[in-house]
Amino acid sequence: MQAVAPGSTLAFGRTPVVRPAARRDLTKDESEAVLFAFETLDAERTGYVSRKQLKVALRALGFGVKKADVADLLTRHGEESTQQLDFQTFRRVVADMLCQRTPLDEHRRAFQLFDVLGQGAIDFVTLKRVAKSLNLDIPDEELQDMIHEFGKDGLITEQDWLAIMNAD
C-alpha cells in the first residue's frame, strides 16, 4: 500500500485524514488542566462543548487561535463537520496543541505573563506588582537586585529572560 502525503487526494477526490501523532504524552498537570477546561466549559454537564468553547479553552491555555485556526485544527483531526466535541475529541485536539509547545515557547509565554504592560521588558515596578499579586513578600532591595543582576539598564528583556531560563 502506498503512503499518502498530507494534503494530497485519493481516488474520487477525497482528502485523507491525517491524524497527527502526539510528540509526547501530556503531563499530569496538563491532563488535569484539559479536564478542568472541559468541565468548566460544559457547565450544563451535557458531555459536549462547542467549537467556540474549544477556541475559548485554547486561548485560555495560551494559544492565540482564531475561528479559522480551530476549523483547521478540527479538519486535521478528521472532525471538520463536528459542531459538538465530546471529552475524548476535545482532549485529543487540545493535547495535539499542547504537545507541540517547546520549552522556548513556554519560556516566552512565561515572560509575557510578567510583562503585564506589553513593553517587551520587565522593570522594577512591574516585578514588584507581579510579586505582590502572587502574595510574595520580597523586599524591594531583593527585587532591585534581581533586575540589576539579570537585566541591563534597569530592565529584564525577553532575551535576558531566555538566558536566565536556559542557564544551567
PDB file of C-alpha atoms in Angstrom:
ATOM      1  CA  MET A   1       0.000   0.000   0.000  1.00  0.00           C
ATOM      2  CA  GLN A   2       1.320   3.395  -0.922  1.00  0.00           C
ATOM      3  CA  ALA A   3       1.761   6.170   1.653  1.00  0.00           C
ATOM      4  CA  VAL A   4      -0.313   9.277   1.053  1.00  0.00           C
ATOM      5  CA  ALA A   5       1.238  12.669   1.619  1.00  0.00           C
ATOM      6  CA  PRO A   6      -0.796  15.103   3.748  1.00  0.00           C
ATOM      7  CA  GLY A   7      -2.896  17.380   1.575  1.00  0.00           C
ATOM      8  CA  SER A   8      -2.880  15.044  -1.435  1.00  0.00           C
ATOM      9  CA  THR A   9      -6.078  13.486  -2.695  1.00  0.00           C
ATOM     10  CA  LEU A  10      -7.105   9.895  -3.066  1.00  0.00           C
ATOM     11  CA  ALA A  11      -9.282   8.447  -5.809  1.00  0.00           C
ATOM     12  CA  PHE A  12     -12.637  10.169  -6.099  1.00  0.00           C
ATOM     13  CA  GLY A  13     -11.163  13.485  -4.875  1.00  0.00           C
ATOM     14  CA  ARG A  14     -11.266  12.734  -1.141  1.00  0.00           C
ATOM     15  CA  THR A  15      -8.569  14.199   1.059  1.00  0.00           C
ATOM     16  CA  PRO A  16      -7.192  11.645   3.524  1.00  0.00           C
ATOM     17  CA  VAL A  17      -7.460  12.309   7.226  1.00  0.00           C
ATOM     18  CA  VAL A  18      -4.023  12.708   8.735  1.00  0.00           C
ATOM     19  CA  ARG A  19      -4.087  12.293  12.466  1.00  0.00           C
ATOM     20  CA  PRO A  20      -1.017  13.920  13.945  1.00  0.00           C
ATOM     21  CA  ALA A  21       0.899  11.792  16.370  1.00  0.00           C
ATOM     22  CA  ALA A  22       1.472  13.398  19.743  1.00  0.00           C
ATOM     23  CA  ARG A  23       5.131  14.184  20.200  1.00  0.00           C
ATOM     24  CA  ARG A  24       4.943  13.407  23.889  1.00  0.00           C
ATOM     25  CA  ASP A  25       2.379  12.453  26.484  1.00  0.00           C
ATOM     26  CA  LEU A  26       0.613  15.138  28.452  1.00  0.00           C
ATOM     27  CA  THR A  27       1.984  15.794  31.905  1.00  0.00           C
ATOM     28  CA  LYS A  28      -0.258  15.184  34.882  1.00  0.00           C
ATOM     29  CA  ASP A  29      -0.773  18.958  35.248  1.00  0.00           C
ATOM     30  CA  GLU A  30      -1.643  19.317  31.564  1.00  0.00           C
ATOM     31  CA  SER A  31      -4.107  16.425  31.742  1.00  0.00           C
ATOM     32  CA  GLU A  32      -5.747  17.995  34.784  1.00  0.00           C
ATOM     33  CA  ALA A  33      -5.896  21.388  33.020  1.00  0.00           C
ATOM     34  CA  VAL A  34      -7.568  19.808  29.975  1.00  0.00           C
ATOM     35  CA  LEU A  35     -10.151  18.060  32.166  1.00  0.00           C
ATOM     36  CA  PHE A  36     -10.753  21.241  34.179  1.00  0.00           C
ATOM     37  CA  ALA A  37     -11.205  23.274  30.992  1.00  0.00           C
ATOM     38  CA  PHE A  38     -13.693  20.774  29.587  1.00  0.00           C
ATOM     39  CA  GLU A  39     -15.692  20.522  32.808  1.00  0.00           C
ATOM     40  CA  THR A  40     -15.734  24.301  33.202  1.00  0.00           C
ATOM     41  CA  LEU A  41     -16.945  24.850  29.661  1.00  0.00           C
ATOM     42  CA  ASP A  42     -19.501  22.042  29.928  1.00  0.00           C
ATOM     43  CA  ALA A  43     -21.323  23.822  32.755  1.00  0.00           C
ATOM     44  CA  GLU A  44     -24.619  22.086  31.967  1.00  0.00           C
ATOM     45  CA  ARG A  45     -22.916  18.658  32.055  1.00  0.00           C
ATOM     46  CA  THR A  46     -24.082  17.616  28.593  1.00  0.00           C
ATOM     47  CA  GLY A  47     -20.812  15.804  27.872  1.00  0.00           C
ATOM     48  CA  TYR A  48     -20.075  18.122  24.945  1.00  0.00           C
ATOM     49  CA  VAL A  49     -18.516  21.507  24.204  1.00  0.00           C
ATOM     50  CA  SER A  50     -18.894  23.629  21.084  1.00  0.00           C
ATOM     51  CA  ARG A  51     -16.246  24.759  18.607  1.00  0.00           C
ATOM     52  CA  LYS A  52     -16.456  28.217  20.165  1.00  0.00           C
ATOM     53  CA  GLN A  53     -15.800  26.739  23.604  1.00  0.00           C
ATOM     54  CA  LEU A  54     -12.807  24.845  22.195  1.00  0.00           C
ATOM     55  CA  LYS A  55     -11.456  28.173  20.975  1.00  0.00           C
ATOM     56  CA  VAL A  56     -12.004  29.671  24.444  1.00  0.00           C
ATOM     57  CA  ALA A  57     -10.138  26.756  26.050  1.00  0.00           C
ATOM     58  CA  LEU A  58      -7.192  27.036  23.654  1.00  0.00           C
ATOM     59  CA  ARG A  59      -6.964  30.778  24.216  1.00  0.00           C
ATOM     60  CA  ALA A  60      -7.045  30.239  27.992  1.00  0.00           C
ATOM     61  CA  LEU A  61      -4.163  27.790  27.585  1.00  0.00           C
ATOM     62  CA  GLY A  62      -2.133  30.496  25.850  1.00  0.00           C
ATOM     63  CA  PHE A  63      -2.800  29.763  22.194  1.00  0.00           C
ATOM     64  CA  GLY A  64      -3.775  32.809  20.151  1.00  0.00           C
ATOM     65  CA  VAL A  65      -6.177  30.906  17.927  1.00  0.00           C
ATOM     66  CA  LYS A  66      -8.907  32.338  15.746  1.00  0.00           C
ATOM     67  CA  LYS A  67     -12.092  30.698  14.463  1.00  0.00           C
ATOM     68  CA  ALA A  68     -10.327  29.641  11.234  1.00  0.00           C
ATOM     69  CA  ASP A  69      -7.471  28.072  13.241  1.00  0.00           C
ATOM     70  CA  VAL A  70      -9.969  25.967  15.179  1.00  0.00           C
ATOM     71  CA  ALA A  71     -11.591  24.842  11.919  1.00  0.00           C
ATOM     72  CA  ASP A  72      -8.166  23.872  10.509  1.00  0.00           C
ATOM     73  CA  LEU A  73      -7.273  22.038  13.696  1.00  0.00           C
ATOM     74  CA  LEU A  74     -10.517  20.061  13.641  1.00  0.00           C
ATOM     75  CA  THR A  75     -10.030  19.252   9.962  1.00  0.00           C
ATOM     76  CA  ARG A  76      -6.542  17.957  10.756  1.00  0.00           C
ATOM     77  CA  HIS A  77      -8.165  15.593  13.241  1.00  0.00           C
ATOM     78  CA  GLY A  78     -10.891  14.448  10.853  1.00  0.00           C
ATOM     79  CA  GLU A  79     -13.530  16.382  12.762  1.00  0.00           C
ATOM     80  CA  GLU A  80     -14.285  19.078  10.161  1.00  0.00           C
ATOM     81  CA  SER A  81     -18.054  18.646  10.404  1.00  0.00           C
ATOM     82  CA  THR A  82     -18.144  18.265  14.182  1.00  0.00           C
ATOM     83  CA  GLN A  83     -20.010  21.069  15.934  1.00  0.00           C
ATOM     84  CA  GLN A  84     -20.024  19.484  19.421  1.00  0.00           C
ATOM     85  CA  LEU A  85     -16.938  17.775  20.826  1.00  0.00           C
ATOM     86  CA  ASP A  86     -17.055  15.047  23.443  1.00  0.00           C
ATOM     87  CA  PHE A  87     -14.282  14.884  26.026  1.00  0.00           C
ATOM     88  CA  GLN A  88     -12.133  12.360  24.115  1.00  0.00           C
ATOM     89  CA  THR A  89     -12.156  14.503  20.958  1.00  0.00           C
ATOM     90  CA  PHE A  90     -11.588  17.690  22.966  1.00  0.00           C
ATOM     91  CA  ARG A  91      -8.670  16.075  24.814  1.00  0.00           C
ATOM     92  CA  ARG A  92      -7.092  14.754  21.600  1.00  0.00           C
ATOM     93  CA  VAL A  93      -7.276  18.162  19.885  1.00  0.00           C
ATOM     94  CA  VAL A  94      -6.024  20.135  22.893  1.00  0.00           C
ATOM     95  CA  ALA A  95      -3.278  17.562  23.572  1.00  0.00           C
ATOM     96  CA  ASP A  96      -2.082  17.972  19.982  1.00  0.00           C
ATOM     97  CA  MET A  97      -1.634  21.698  20.568  1.00  0.00           C
ATOM     98  CA  LEU A  98      -0.035  21.292  23.995  1.00  0.00           C
ATOM     99  CA  CYS A  99       2.392  18.636  22.784  1.00  0.00           C
ATOM    100  CA  GLN A 100       3.636  20.905  20.007  1.00  0.00           C
ATOM    101  CA  ARG A 101       4.836  23.505  22.502  1.00  0.00           C
ATOM    102  CA  THR A 102       8.575  23.685  23.006  1.00  0.00           C
ATOM    103  CA  PRO A 103      10.422  24.805  26.138  1.00  0.00           C
ATOM    104  CA  LEU A 104      11.261  28.026  24.264  1.00  0.00           C
ATOM    105  CA  ASP A 105       7.531  28.625  23.687  1.00  0.00           C
ATOM    106  CA  GLU A 106       6.883  28.064  27.389  1.00  0.00           C
ATOM    107  CA  HIS A 107       9.671  30.459  28.425  1.00  0.00           C
ATOM    108  CA  ARG A 108       8.335  33.141  26.091  1.00  0.00           C
ATOM    109  CA  ARG A 109       4.827  32.636  27.426  1.00  0.00           C
ATOM    110  CA  ALA A 110       6.106  32.961  30.997  1.00  0.00           C
ATOM    111  CA  PHE A 111       7.870  36.197  30.060  1.00  0.00           C
ATOM    112  CA  GLN A 112       4.631  37.563  28.648  1.00  0.00           C
ATOM    113  CA  LEU A 113       2.899  36.817  31.954  1.00  0.00           C
ATOM    114  CA  PHE A 114       5.458  39.008  33.721  1.00  0.00           C
ATOM    115  CA  ASP A 115       5.472  41.667  31.009  1.00  0.00           C
ATOM    116  CA  VAL A 116       1.993  42.806  32.008  1.00  0.00           C
ATOM    117  CA  LEU A 117       2.331  46.150  30.225  1.00  0.00           C
ATOM    118  CA  GLY A 118       3.488  44.555  26.983  1.00  0.00           C
ATOM    119  CA  GLN A 119       6.547  46.792  26.833  1.00  0.00           C
ATOM    120  CA  GLY A 120       8.950  43.985  25.952  1.00  0.00           C
ATOM    121  CA  ALA A 121      10.781  44.270  29.263  1.00  0.00           C
ATOM    122  CA  ILE A 122      10.232  43.807  32.977  1.00  0.00           C
ATOM    123  CA  ASP A 123      11.104  46.780  35.167  1.00  0.00           C
ATOM    124  CA  PHE A 124      11.222  47.107  38.951  1.00  0.00           C
ATOM    125  CA  VAL A 125       7.659  48.412  39.275  1.00  0.00           C
ATOM    126  CA  THR A 126       6.279  45.561  37.157  1.00  0.00           C
ATOM    127  CA  LEU A 127       8.286  42.928  39.038  1.00  0.00           C
ATOM    128  CA  LYS A 128       7.057  44.346  42.343  1.00  0.00           C
ATOM    129  CA  ARG A 129       3.441  44.328  41.105  1.00  0.00           C
ATOM    130  CA  VAL A 130       3.724  40.707  39.958  1.00  0.00           C
ATOM    131  CA  ALA A 131       5.338  39.640  43.259  1.00  0.00           C
ATOM    132  CA  LYS A 132       2.563  41.376  45.191  1.00  0.00           C
ATOM    133  CA  SER A 133      -0.173  39.797  43.041  1.00  0.00           C
ATOM    134  CA  LEU A 134       1.341  36.386  43.834  1.00  0.00           C
ATOM    135  CA  ASN A 135       1.339  37.278  47.562  1.00  0.00           C
ATOM    136  CA  LEU A 136       5.130  37.093  47.670  1.00  0.00           C
ATOM    137  CA  ASP A 137       6.698  39.271  50.321  1.00  0.00           C
ATOM    138  CA  ILE A 138      10.023  40.091  48.671  1.00  0.00           C
ATOM    139  CA  PRO A 139      11.842  43.193  49.918  1.00  0.00           C
ATOM    140  CA  ASP A 140      12.380  45.979  47.374  1.00  0.00           C
ATOM    141  CA  GLU A 141      16.148  45.559  47.656  1.00  0.00           C
ATOM    142  CA  GLU A 142      15.930  41.937  46.533  1.00  0.00           C
ATOM    143  CA  LEU A 143      13.686  42.813  43.610  1.00  0.00           C
ATOM    144  CA  GLN A 144      16.079  45.599  42.632  1.00  0.00           C
ATOM    145  CA  ASP A 145      18.995  43.152  42.885  1.00  0.00           C
ATOM    146  CA  MET A 146      17.173  40.736  40.553  1.00  0.00           C
ATOM    147  CA  ILE A 147      16.686  43.475  37.979  1.00  0.00           C
ATOM    148  CA  HIS A 148      20.327  44.539  38.167  1.00  0.00           C
ATOM    149  CA  GLU A 149      21.746  41.008  38.179  1.00  0.00           C
ATOM    150  CA  PHE A 150      19.741  39.676  35.278  1.00  0.00           C
ATOM    151  CA  GLY A 151      18.936  42.762  33.246  1.00  0.00           C
ATOM    152  CA  LYS A 152      20.510  45.851  31.792  1.00  0.00           C
ATOM    153  CA  ASP A 153      19.610  49.486  32.319  1.00  0.00           C
ATOM    154  CA  GLY A 154      17.013  48.578  34.946  1.00  0.00           C
ATOM    155  CA  LEU A 155      15.113  46.237  32.638  1.00  0.00           C
ATOM    156  CA  ILE A 156      14.946  42.494  32.033  1.00  0.00           C
ATOM    157  CA  THR A 157      14.317  41.991  28.321  1.00  0.00           C
ATOM    158  CA  GLU A 158      12.945  38.845  26.743  1.00  0.00           C
ATOM    159  CA  GLN A 159      16.496  37.928  25.674  1.00  0.00           C
ATOM    160  CA  ASP A 160      17.690  38.345  29.287  1.00  0.00           C
ATOM    161  CA  TRP A 161      14.742  36.233  30.456  1.00  0.00           C
ATOM    162  CA  LEU A 162      15.520  33.450  27.992  1.00  0.00           C
ATOM    163  CA  ALA A 163      19.177  33.451  29.081  1.00  0.00           C
ATOM    164  CA  ILE A 164      18.061  33.107  32.716  1.00  0.00           C
ATOM    165  CA  MET A 165      15.659  30.291  31.887  1.00  0.00           C
ATOM    166  CA  ASN A 166      18.229  28.401  29.828  1.00  0.00           C
ATOM    167  CA  ALA A 167      21.085  28.770  32.308  1.00  0.00           C
ATOM    168  CA  ASP A 168      22.343  25.550  33.869  1.00  0.00           C
TER     169      ASP A 168
END
